[in-house]
Coordinates of C-alpha atoms in Angstrom, one line a residue:
X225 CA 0.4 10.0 -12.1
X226 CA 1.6 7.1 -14.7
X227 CA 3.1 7.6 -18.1
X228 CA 1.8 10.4 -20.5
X229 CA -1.2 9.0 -22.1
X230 CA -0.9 9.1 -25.9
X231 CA -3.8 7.2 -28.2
X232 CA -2.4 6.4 -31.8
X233 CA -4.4 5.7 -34.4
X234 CA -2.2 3.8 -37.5
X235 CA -4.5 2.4 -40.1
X236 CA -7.2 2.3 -38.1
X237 CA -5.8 0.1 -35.5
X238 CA -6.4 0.7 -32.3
X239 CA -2.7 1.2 -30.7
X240 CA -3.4 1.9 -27.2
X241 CA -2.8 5.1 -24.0
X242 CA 1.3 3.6 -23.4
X243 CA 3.8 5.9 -23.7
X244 CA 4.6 5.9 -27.6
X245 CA 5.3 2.9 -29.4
X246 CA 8.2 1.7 -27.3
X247 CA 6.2 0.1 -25.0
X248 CA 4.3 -1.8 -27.1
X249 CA 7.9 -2.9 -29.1
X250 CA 9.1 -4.2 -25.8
X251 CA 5.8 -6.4 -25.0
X252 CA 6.0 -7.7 -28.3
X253 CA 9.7 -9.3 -27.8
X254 CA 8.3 -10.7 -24.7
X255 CA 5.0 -12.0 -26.7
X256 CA 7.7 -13.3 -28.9
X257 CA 9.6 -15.3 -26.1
X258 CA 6.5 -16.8 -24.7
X259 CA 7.7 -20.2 -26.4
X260 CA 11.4 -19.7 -25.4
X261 CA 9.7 -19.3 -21.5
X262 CA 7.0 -22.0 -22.0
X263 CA 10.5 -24.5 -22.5
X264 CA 12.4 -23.3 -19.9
X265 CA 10.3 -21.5 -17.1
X266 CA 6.8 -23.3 -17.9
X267 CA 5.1 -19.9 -18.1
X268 CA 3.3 -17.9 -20.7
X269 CA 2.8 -14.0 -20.8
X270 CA -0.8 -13.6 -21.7
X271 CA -1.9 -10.6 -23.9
X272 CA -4.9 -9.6 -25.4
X273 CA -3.5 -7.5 -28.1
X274 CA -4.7 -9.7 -31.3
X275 CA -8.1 -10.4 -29.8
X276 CA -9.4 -6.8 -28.2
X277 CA -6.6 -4.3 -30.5
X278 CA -9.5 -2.3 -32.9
X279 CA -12.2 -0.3 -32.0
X280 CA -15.6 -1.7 -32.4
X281 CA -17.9 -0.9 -35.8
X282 CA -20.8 -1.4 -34.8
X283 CA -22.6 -2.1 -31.1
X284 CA -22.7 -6.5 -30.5
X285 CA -25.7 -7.5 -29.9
X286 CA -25.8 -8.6 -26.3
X287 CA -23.3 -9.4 -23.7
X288 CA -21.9 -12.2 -22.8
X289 CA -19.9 -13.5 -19.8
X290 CA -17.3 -16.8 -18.4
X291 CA -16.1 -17.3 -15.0
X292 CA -13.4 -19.7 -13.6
X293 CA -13.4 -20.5 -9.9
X294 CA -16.2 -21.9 -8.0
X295 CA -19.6 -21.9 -9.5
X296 CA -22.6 -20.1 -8.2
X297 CA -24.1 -22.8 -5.3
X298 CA -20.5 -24.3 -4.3
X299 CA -19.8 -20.7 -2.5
X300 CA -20.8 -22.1 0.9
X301 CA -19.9 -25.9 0.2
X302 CA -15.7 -25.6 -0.1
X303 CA -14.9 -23.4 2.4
X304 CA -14.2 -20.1 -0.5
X305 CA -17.1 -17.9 -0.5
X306 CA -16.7 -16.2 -3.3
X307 CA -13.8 -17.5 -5.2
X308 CA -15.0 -16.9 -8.5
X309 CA -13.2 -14.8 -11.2
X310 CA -15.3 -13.3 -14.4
X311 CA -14.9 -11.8 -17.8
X312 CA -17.9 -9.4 -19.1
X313 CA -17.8 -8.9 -22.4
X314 CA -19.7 -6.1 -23.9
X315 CA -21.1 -4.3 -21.2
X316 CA -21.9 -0.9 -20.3
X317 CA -21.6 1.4 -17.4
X318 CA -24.2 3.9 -16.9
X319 CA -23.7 7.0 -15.9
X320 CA -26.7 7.8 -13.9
X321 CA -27.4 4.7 -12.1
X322 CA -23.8 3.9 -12.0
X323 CA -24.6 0.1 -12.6
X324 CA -22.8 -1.9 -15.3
X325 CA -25.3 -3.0 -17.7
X326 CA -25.3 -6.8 -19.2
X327 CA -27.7 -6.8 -22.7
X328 CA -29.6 -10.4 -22.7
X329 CA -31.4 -9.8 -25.6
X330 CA -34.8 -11.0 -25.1
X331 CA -33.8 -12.2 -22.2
X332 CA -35.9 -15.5 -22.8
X333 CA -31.7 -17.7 -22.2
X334 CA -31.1 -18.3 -18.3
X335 CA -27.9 -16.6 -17.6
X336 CA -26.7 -19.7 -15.7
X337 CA -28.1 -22.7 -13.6
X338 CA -27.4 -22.9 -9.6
X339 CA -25.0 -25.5 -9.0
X340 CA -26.1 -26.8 -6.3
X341 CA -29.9 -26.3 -6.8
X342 CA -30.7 -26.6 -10.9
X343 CA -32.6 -23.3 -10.2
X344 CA -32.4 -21.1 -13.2
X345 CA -31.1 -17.3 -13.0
X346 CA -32.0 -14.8 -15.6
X347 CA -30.3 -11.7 -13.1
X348 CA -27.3 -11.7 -11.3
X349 CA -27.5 -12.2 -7.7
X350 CA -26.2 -9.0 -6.2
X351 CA -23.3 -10.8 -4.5
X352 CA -22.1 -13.2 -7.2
X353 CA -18.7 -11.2 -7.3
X354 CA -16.5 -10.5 -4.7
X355 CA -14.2 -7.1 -6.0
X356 CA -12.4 -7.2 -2.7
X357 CA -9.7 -9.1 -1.0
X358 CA -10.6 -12.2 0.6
X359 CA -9.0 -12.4 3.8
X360 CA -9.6 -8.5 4.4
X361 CA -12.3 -7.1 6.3
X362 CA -15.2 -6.1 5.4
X363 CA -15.4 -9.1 3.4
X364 CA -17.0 -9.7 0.7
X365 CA -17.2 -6.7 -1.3
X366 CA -20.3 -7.9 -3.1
X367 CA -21.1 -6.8 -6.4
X368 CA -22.7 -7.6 -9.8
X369 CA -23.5 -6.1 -13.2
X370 CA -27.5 -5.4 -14.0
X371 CA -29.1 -7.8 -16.6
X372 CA -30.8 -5.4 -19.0
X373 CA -33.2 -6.5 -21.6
X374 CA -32.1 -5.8 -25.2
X375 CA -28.6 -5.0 -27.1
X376 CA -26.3 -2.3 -26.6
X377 CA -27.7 1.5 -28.2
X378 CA -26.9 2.1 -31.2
X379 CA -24.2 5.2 -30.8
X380 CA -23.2 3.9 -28.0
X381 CA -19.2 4.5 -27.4
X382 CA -16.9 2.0 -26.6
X383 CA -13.9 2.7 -24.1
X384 CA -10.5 2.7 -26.2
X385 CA -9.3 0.3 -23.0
X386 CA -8.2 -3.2 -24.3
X387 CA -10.0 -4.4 -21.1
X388 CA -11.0 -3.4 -17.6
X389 CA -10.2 -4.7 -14.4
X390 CA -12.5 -3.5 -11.7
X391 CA -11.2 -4.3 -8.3
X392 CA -12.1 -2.9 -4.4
X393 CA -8.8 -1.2 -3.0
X394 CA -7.9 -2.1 0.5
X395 CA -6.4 -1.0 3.7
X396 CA -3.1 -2.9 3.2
X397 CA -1.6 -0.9 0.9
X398 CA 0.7 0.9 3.3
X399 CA 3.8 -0.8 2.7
X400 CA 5.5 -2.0 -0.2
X401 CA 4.9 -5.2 0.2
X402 CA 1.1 -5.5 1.0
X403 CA 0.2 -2.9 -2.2
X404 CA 2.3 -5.5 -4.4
X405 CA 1.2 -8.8 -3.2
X406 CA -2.5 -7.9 -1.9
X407 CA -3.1 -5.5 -4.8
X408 CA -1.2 -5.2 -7.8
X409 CA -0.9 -9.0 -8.1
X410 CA -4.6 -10.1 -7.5
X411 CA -5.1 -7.5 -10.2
X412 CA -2.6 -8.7 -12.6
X413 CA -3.7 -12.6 -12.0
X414 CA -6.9 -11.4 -12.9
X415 CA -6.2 -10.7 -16.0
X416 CA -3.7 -13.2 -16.3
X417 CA -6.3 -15.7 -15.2
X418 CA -8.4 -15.1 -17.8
X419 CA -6.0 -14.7 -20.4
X420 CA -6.9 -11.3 -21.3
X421 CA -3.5 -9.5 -20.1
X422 CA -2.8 -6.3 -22.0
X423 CA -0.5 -3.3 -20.4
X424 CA -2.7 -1.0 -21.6
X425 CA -5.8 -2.5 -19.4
X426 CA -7.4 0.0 -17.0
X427 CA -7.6 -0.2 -13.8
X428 CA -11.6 0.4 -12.5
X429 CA -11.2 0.9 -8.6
X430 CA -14.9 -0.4 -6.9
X431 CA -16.0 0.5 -3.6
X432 CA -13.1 1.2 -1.1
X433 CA -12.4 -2.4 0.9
X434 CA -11.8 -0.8 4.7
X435 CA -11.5 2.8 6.3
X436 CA -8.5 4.6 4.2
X437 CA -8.9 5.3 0.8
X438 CA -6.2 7.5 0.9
X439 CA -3.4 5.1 1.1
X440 CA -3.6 4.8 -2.4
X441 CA -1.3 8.2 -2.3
X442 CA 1.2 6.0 -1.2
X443 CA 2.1 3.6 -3.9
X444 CA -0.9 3.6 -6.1
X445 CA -1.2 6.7 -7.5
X446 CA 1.4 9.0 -5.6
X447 CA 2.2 12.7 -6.1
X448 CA 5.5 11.6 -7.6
X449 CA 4.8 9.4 -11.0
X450 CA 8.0 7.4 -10.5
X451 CA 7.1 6.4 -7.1
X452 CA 3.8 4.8 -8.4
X453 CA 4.2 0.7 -8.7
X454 CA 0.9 0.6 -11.1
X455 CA 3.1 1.4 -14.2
X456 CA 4.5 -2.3 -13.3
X457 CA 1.5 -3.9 -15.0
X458 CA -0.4 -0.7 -16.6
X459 CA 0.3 2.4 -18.3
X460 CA -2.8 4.3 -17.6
X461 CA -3.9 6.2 -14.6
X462 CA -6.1 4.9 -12.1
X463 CA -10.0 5.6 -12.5
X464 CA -13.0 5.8 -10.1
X465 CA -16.7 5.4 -10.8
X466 CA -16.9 9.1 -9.9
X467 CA -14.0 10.1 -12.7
X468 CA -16.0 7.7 -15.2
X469 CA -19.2 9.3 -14.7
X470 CA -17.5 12.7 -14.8
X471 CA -16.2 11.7 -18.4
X472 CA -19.8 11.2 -19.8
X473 CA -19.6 14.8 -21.9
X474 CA -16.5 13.6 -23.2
X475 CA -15.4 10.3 -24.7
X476 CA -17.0 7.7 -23.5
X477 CA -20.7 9.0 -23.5
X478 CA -23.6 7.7 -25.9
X479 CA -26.1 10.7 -25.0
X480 CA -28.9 8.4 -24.3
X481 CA -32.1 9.6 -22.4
X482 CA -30.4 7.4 -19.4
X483 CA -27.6 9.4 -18.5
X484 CA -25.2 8.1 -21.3
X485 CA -23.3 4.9 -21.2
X486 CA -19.5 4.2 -21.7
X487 CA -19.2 0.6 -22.8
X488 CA -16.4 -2.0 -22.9
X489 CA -15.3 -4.7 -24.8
X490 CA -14.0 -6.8 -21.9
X491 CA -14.5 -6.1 -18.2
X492 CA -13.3 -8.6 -15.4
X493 CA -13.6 -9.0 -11.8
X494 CA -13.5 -11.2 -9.0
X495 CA -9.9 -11.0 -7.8
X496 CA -10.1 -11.4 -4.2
X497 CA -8.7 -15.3 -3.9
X498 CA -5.5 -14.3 -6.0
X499 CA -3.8 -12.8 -3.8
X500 CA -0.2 -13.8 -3.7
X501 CA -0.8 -16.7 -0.4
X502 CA -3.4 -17.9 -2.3
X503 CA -1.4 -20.2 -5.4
X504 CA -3.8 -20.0 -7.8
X505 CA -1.6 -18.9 -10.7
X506 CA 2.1 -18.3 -11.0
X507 CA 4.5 -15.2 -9.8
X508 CA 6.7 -15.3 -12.6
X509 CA 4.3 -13.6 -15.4
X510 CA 3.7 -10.5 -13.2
X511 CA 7.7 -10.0 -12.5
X512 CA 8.2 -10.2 -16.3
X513 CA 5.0 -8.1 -17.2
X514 CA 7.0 -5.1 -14.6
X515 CA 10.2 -5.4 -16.1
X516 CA 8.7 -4.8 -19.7
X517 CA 6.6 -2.1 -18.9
X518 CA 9.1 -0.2 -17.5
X519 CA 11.9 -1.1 -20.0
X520 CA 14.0 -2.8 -17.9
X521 CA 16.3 -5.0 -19.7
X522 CA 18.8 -7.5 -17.8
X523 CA 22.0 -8.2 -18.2
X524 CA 21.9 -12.0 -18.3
X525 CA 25.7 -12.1 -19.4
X526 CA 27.6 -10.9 -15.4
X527 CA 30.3 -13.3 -15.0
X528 CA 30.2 -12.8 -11.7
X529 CA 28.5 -13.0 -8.7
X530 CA 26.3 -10.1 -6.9
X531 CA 25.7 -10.2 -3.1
X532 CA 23.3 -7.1 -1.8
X533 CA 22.6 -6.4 1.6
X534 CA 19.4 -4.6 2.4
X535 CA 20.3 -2.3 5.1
X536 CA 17.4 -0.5 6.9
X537 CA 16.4 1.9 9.2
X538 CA 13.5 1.8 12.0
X539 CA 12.4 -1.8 12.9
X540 CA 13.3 -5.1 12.3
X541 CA 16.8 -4.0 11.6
X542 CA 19.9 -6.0 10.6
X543 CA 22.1 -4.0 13.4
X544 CA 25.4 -6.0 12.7
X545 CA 25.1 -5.8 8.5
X546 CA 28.2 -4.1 8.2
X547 CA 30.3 -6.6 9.8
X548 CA 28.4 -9.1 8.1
X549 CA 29.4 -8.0 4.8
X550 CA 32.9 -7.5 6.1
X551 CA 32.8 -11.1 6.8
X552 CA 31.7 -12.1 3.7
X553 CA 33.9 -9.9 1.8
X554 CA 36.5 -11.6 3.7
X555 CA 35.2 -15.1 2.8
X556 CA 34.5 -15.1 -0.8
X557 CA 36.5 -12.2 -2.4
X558 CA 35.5 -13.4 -6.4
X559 CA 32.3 -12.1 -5.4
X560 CA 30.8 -8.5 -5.8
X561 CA 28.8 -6.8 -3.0
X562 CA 26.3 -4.5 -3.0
X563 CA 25.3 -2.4 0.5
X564 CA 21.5 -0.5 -0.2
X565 CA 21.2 2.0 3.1
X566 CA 17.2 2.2 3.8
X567 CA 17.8 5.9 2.8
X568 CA 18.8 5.2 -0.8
X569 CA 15.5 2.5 -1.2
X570 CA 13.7 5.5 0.0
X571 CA 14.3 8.1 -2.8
X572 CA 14.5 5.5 -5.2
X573 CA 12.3 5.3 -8.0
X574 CA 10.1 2.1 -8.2
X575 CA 12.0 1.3 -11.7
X576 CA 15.1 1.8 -10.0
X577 CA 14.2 -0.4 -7.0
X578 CA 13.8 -3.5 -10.0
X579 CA 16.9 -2.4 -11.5
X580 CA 19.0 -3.0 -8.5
X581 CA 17.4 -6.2 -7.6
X582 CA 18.1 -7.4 -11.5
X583 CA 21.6 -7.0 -10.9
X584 CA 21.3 -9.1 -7.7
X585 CA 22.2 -12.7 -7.5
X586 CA 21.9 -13.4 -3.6
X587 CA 20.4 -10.8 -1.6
X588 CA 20.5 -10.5 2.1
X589 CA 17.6 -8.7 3.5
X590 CA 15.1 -8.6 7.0
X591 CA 12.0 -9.2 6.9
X592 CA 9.1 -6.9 6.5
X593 CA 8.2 -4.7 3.9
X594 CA 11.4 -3.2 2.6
X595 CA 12.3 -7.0 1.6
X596 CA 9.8 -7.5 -0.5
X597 CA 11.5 -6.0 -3.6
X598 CA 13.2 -9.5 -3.7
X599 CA 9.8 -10.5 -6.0
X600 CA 12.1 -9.1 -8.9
X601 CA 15.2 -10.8 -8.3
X602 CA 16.3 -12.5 -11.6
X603 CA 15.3 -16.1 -11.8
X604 CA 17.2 -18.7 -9.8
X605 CA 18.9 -16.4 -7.4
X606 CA 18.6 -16.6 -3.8
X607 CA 17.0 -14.1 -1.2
X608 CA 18.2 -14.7 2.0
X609 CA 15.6 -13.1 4.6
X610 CA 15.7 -13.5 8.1
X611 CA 13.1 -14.7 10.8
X612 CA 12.4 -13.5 14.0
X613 CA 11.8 -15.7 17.0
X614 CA 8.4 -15.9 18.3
X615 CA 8.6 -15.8 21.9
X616 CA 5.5 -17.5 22.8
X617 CA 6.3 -20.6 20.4
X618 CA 9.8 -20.5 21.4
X619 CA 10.4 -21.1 17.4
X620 CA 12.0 -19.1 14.3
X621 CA 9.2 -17.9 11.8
X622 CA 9.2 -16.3 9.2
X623 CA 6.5 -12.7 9.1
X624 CA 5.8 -13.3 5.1
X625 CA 6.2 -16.9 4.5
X626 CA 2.9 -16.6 3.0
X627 CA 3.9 -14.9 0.2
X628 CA 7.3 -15.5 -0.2
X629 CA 6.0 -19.7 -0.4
X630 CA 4.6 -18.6 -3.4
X631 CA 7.1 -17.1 -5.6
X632 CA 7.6 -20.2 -7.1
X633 CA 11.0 -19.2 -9.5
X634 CA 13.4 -17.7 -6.7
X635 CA 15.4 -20.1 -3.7
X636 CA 14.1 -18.5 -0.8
X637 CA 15.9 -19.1 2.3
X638 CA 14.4 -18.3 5.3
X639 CA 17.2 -17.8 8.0
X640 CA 16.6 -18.6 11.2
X641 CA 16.9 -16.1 14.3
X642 CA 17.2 -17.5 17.7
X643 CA 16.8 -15.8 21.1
X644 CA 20.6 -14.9 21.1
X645 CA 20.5 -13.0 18.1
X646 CA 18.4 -10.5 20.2
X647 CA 21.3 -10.4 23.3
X648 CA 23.2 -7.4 21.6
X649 CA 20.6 -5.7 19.9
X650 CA 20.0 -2.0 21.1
X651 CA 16.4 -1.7 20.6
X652 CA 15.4 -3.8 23.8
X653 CA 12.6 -3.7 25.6
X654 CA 11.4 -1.0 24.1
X655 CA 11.0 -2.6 20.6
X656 CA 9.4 -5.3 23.0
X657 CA 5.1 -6.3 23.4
X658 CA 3.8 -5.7 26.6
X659 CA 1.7 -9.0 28.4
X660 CA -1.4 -6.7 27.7
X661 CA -0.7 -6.2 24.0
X662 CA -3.9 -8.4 22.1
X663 CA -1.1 -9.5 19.2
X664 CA 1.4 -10.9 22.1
X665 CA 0.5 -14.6 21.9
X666 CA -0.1 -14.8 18.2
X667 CA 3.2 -12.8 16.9
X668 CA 5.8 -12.7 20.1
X669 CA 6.8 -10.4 22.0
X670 CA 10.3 -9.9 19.2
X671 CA 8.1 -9.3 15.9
X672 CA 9.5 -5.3 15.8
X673 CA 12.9 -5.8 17.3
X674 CA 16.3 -5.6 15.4
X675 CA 18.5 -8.4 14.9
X676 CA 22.1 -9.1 15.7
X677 CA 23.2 -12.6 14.4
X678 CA 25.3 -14.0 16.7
X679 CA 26.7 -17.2 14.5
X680 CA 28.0 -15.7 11.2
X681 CA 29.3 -19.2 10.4
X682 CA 25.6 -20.1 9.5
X683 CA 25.0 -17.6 7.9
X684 CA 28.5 -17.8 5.9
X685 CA 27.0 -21.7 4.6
X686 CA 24.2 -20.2 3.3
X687 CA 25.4 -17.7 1.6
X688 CA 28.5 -20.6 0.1
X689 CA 25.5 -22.8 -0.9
X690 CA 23.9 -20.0 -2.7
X691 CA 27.0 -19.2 -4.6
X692 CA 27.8 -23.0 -5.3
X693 CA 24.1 -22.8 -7.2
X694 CA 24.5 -19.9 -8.5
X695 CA 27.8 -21.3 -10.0
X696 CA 26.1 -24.7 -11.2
X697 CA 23.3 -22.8 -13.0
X698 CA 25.6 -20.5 -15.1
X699 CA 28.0 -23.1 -15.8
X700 CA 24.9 -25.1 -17.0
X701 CA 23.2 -22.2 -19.0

């Protein structure tokens, strides 16, 4: 599904599964800008590359492990059960039992002390990591690796992987938008979290978080490779437990009496609180790490403004977008404009989806999952996405103010729909909740229906204040 797979071997250096070299050319220059960002966007790319690059030469003695997030007793005392984030270092899965094996030696070292308590542990409590998401159900997705007395086998073979990130997939992944920011981006922040970001990391899926494992067909790992959005942070195919185990007669099994082992340098888990409402580390690294793995490079020299519309089909749509753009044609004509029909997003490729939103200085989109792809816009433009109005609070909200809060380097503004930009709208009452829907009081009766601004003139002072930034922040640069 993701890039050919290619392992390269130069001087006995470890190179890594990414598409030739080039990959690893264009990570480099952004390694190499990490200062340049640090100045001016406060952010640092974290990689692994120096640290986890060559294969080991000889099994480590025993494992060892560090987690960030709340410590083993707090779970029930701050209102995050499970908001705790790990790296495993040196551990191995088993083949057989399917557990992942921590070596403590002779075990006689506690593995940690109970926060709350002082009570030693010398085994993992079963649920000390949570692989899923947080606010999904069934919640947690408890897991933990198996203290094992003694030291990694001798023979036993390590997985050419940088690192591993083992996460539970979930339900959400339907849309666009719910597959970036409850999936791929817990995954990244992971890693990014614990500084052990590599594109060459693989992706471990644990035990499915809901009913539908097969969504991951839809943006995970489609039938069509340029559809997938994993390539954004990883250039190697997604594996199961069942795929792993199925690997043990090839590389990646020791042969032991136990059912063979395939062990890795660094494993991590624990992403369920970093998911994108959940500010726990910045956006910016993960829309950098997606325009590098995909070879995306921007041109940061247009002299001239870009306005894009995001024109949809089926709900939530923008039904007077062509006179909009007609109006604002009209009003600033220095400008260039951009109309992408919900047809086109749908046949594009996910590369070409971040291409057309680097090109994009203000973009004008509704809400739901189609306007998510504003995540890549370049830094310091402006996404424009509307609200709907909630019937039953008789107030303009936004539907993912959640995540959109979050994304710390765009100007988001969240345009406000009032009940008379549903008068001309041709969707009504269909596109309507009934007074026995469940959802009626919490999301309004509008939350499907198309829109049909009525006052262009706000919508023209947005867009004008948008441009006069836009203009301040090249003129600046």
């Amino acid at each position: 599904m993701a890039l050919l797979l290619v392992i390269m071997m130069i001087a006995g250096v470890f190179i890594g599964q990414c598409a030739g070299q080039e990959g690893f050319e264009l990570w480099d220059q952004v390694e190499q800008a990490d200062q340049h960002h640090h100045q001016h966007h406060g952010i640092r790319l974290k990689s692994l590359r120096a640290q986890q690059a060559a294969p080991h030469s000889g099994p480590p003695n025993s494992s060892s492990f560090t987690c960030t997030g709340l410590k083993w007793g707090e779970d029930n005392m701050y209102g995050c059960p499970l908001c705790r984030t790990c790296r495993f270092d040196n551990v191995c899965f088993n083949h057989s039992s399917q557990d992942v094996q921590f070596y403590v030696g002779d075990g006689q070292l506690p593995l940690f002390y109970d926060a709350a308590n002082g009570e030693a542990h010398y085994e993992f409590p079963p649920d000390f990591i949570n692989t899923g998401h947080l606010s999904m159900s069934p919640s947690p997705m408890d897991w933990a690796p198996k203290a094992v007395a003694g030291s990694i086998p001798g023979g036993a073979t390590f997985s050419d992987a940088p690192v591993v990130a083992y996460v539970s997939l979930n339900d959400a992944v339907f849309n666009f938008g719910h597959a970036l920011f409850d999936f791929l981006f817990p995954v990244f922040n992971t890693l990014q979290l614990l500084d052990v970001y590599h594109p060459d990391f693989q992706l471990l899926l644990a035990k499915h978080q809901g009913n539908s494992p097969h969504l991951i067909e839809l943006f995970i790992d489609p039938a069509e490779a340029d559809r997938s959005m994993l390539p954004m942070i990883s250039c190697r195919s997604v594996l199961t437990l069942d795929s792993l185990a199925a690997q043990k007669t090839q590389a990646g099994s020791s042969g032991q009496d136990n059912g063979g082992l395939t062990c890795f340098s660094s494993f991590v888990a624990g992403s369920g609180s970093l998911h994108t409402s959940l500010q726990r580390t910045r956006a910016l690294p993960f829309r950098e790490a997606a325009f590098s793995n995909l070879g995306i490079v921007e041109d940061k020299q247009r002299s001239t403004p870009r306005i894009t519309m995001l024109k949809k089909k089926g709900k939530r749509v923008l039904e007077n977008a062509d006179s909009i753009m007609t109006h604002l044609k009209a009003k600033f004509p220095t400008a260039d404009f951009e109309t992408l029909q919900g047809e086109t997003i749908a046949t594009m490729s996910v590369k070409q989806q971040l291409e057309a939103m680097s090109r994009t200085d203000i973009l004008i989109t509704p809400c739901g999952g189609v306007g998510t792809v504003l995540t890549f816009l370049p830094v310091g433009a402006t996404a424009i996405v509307m609200n709907y109005w909630h019937t039953t609070l008789q107030t303009s909200v936004q539907m993912e103010r959640n995540y959109y809060w979050n994304l710390e380097y765009l100007d988001i503004q969240f345009f406000p729909v009032l009940a008379e930009d549903y008068e001309l709208t041709t969707d009504r009452p269909k596109c309507e909740k009934g007074p026995d829907d469940p959802y009626l009081e919490g999301q309004g009766a509008f939350i499907a229906c198309n829109v049909y601004v009525k006052n262009l003139q706000r919508l023209e002072d947005v867009v004008a204040t948008a441009l006069q930034r836009w203009t301040v922040q090249h003129n600046s640069s």
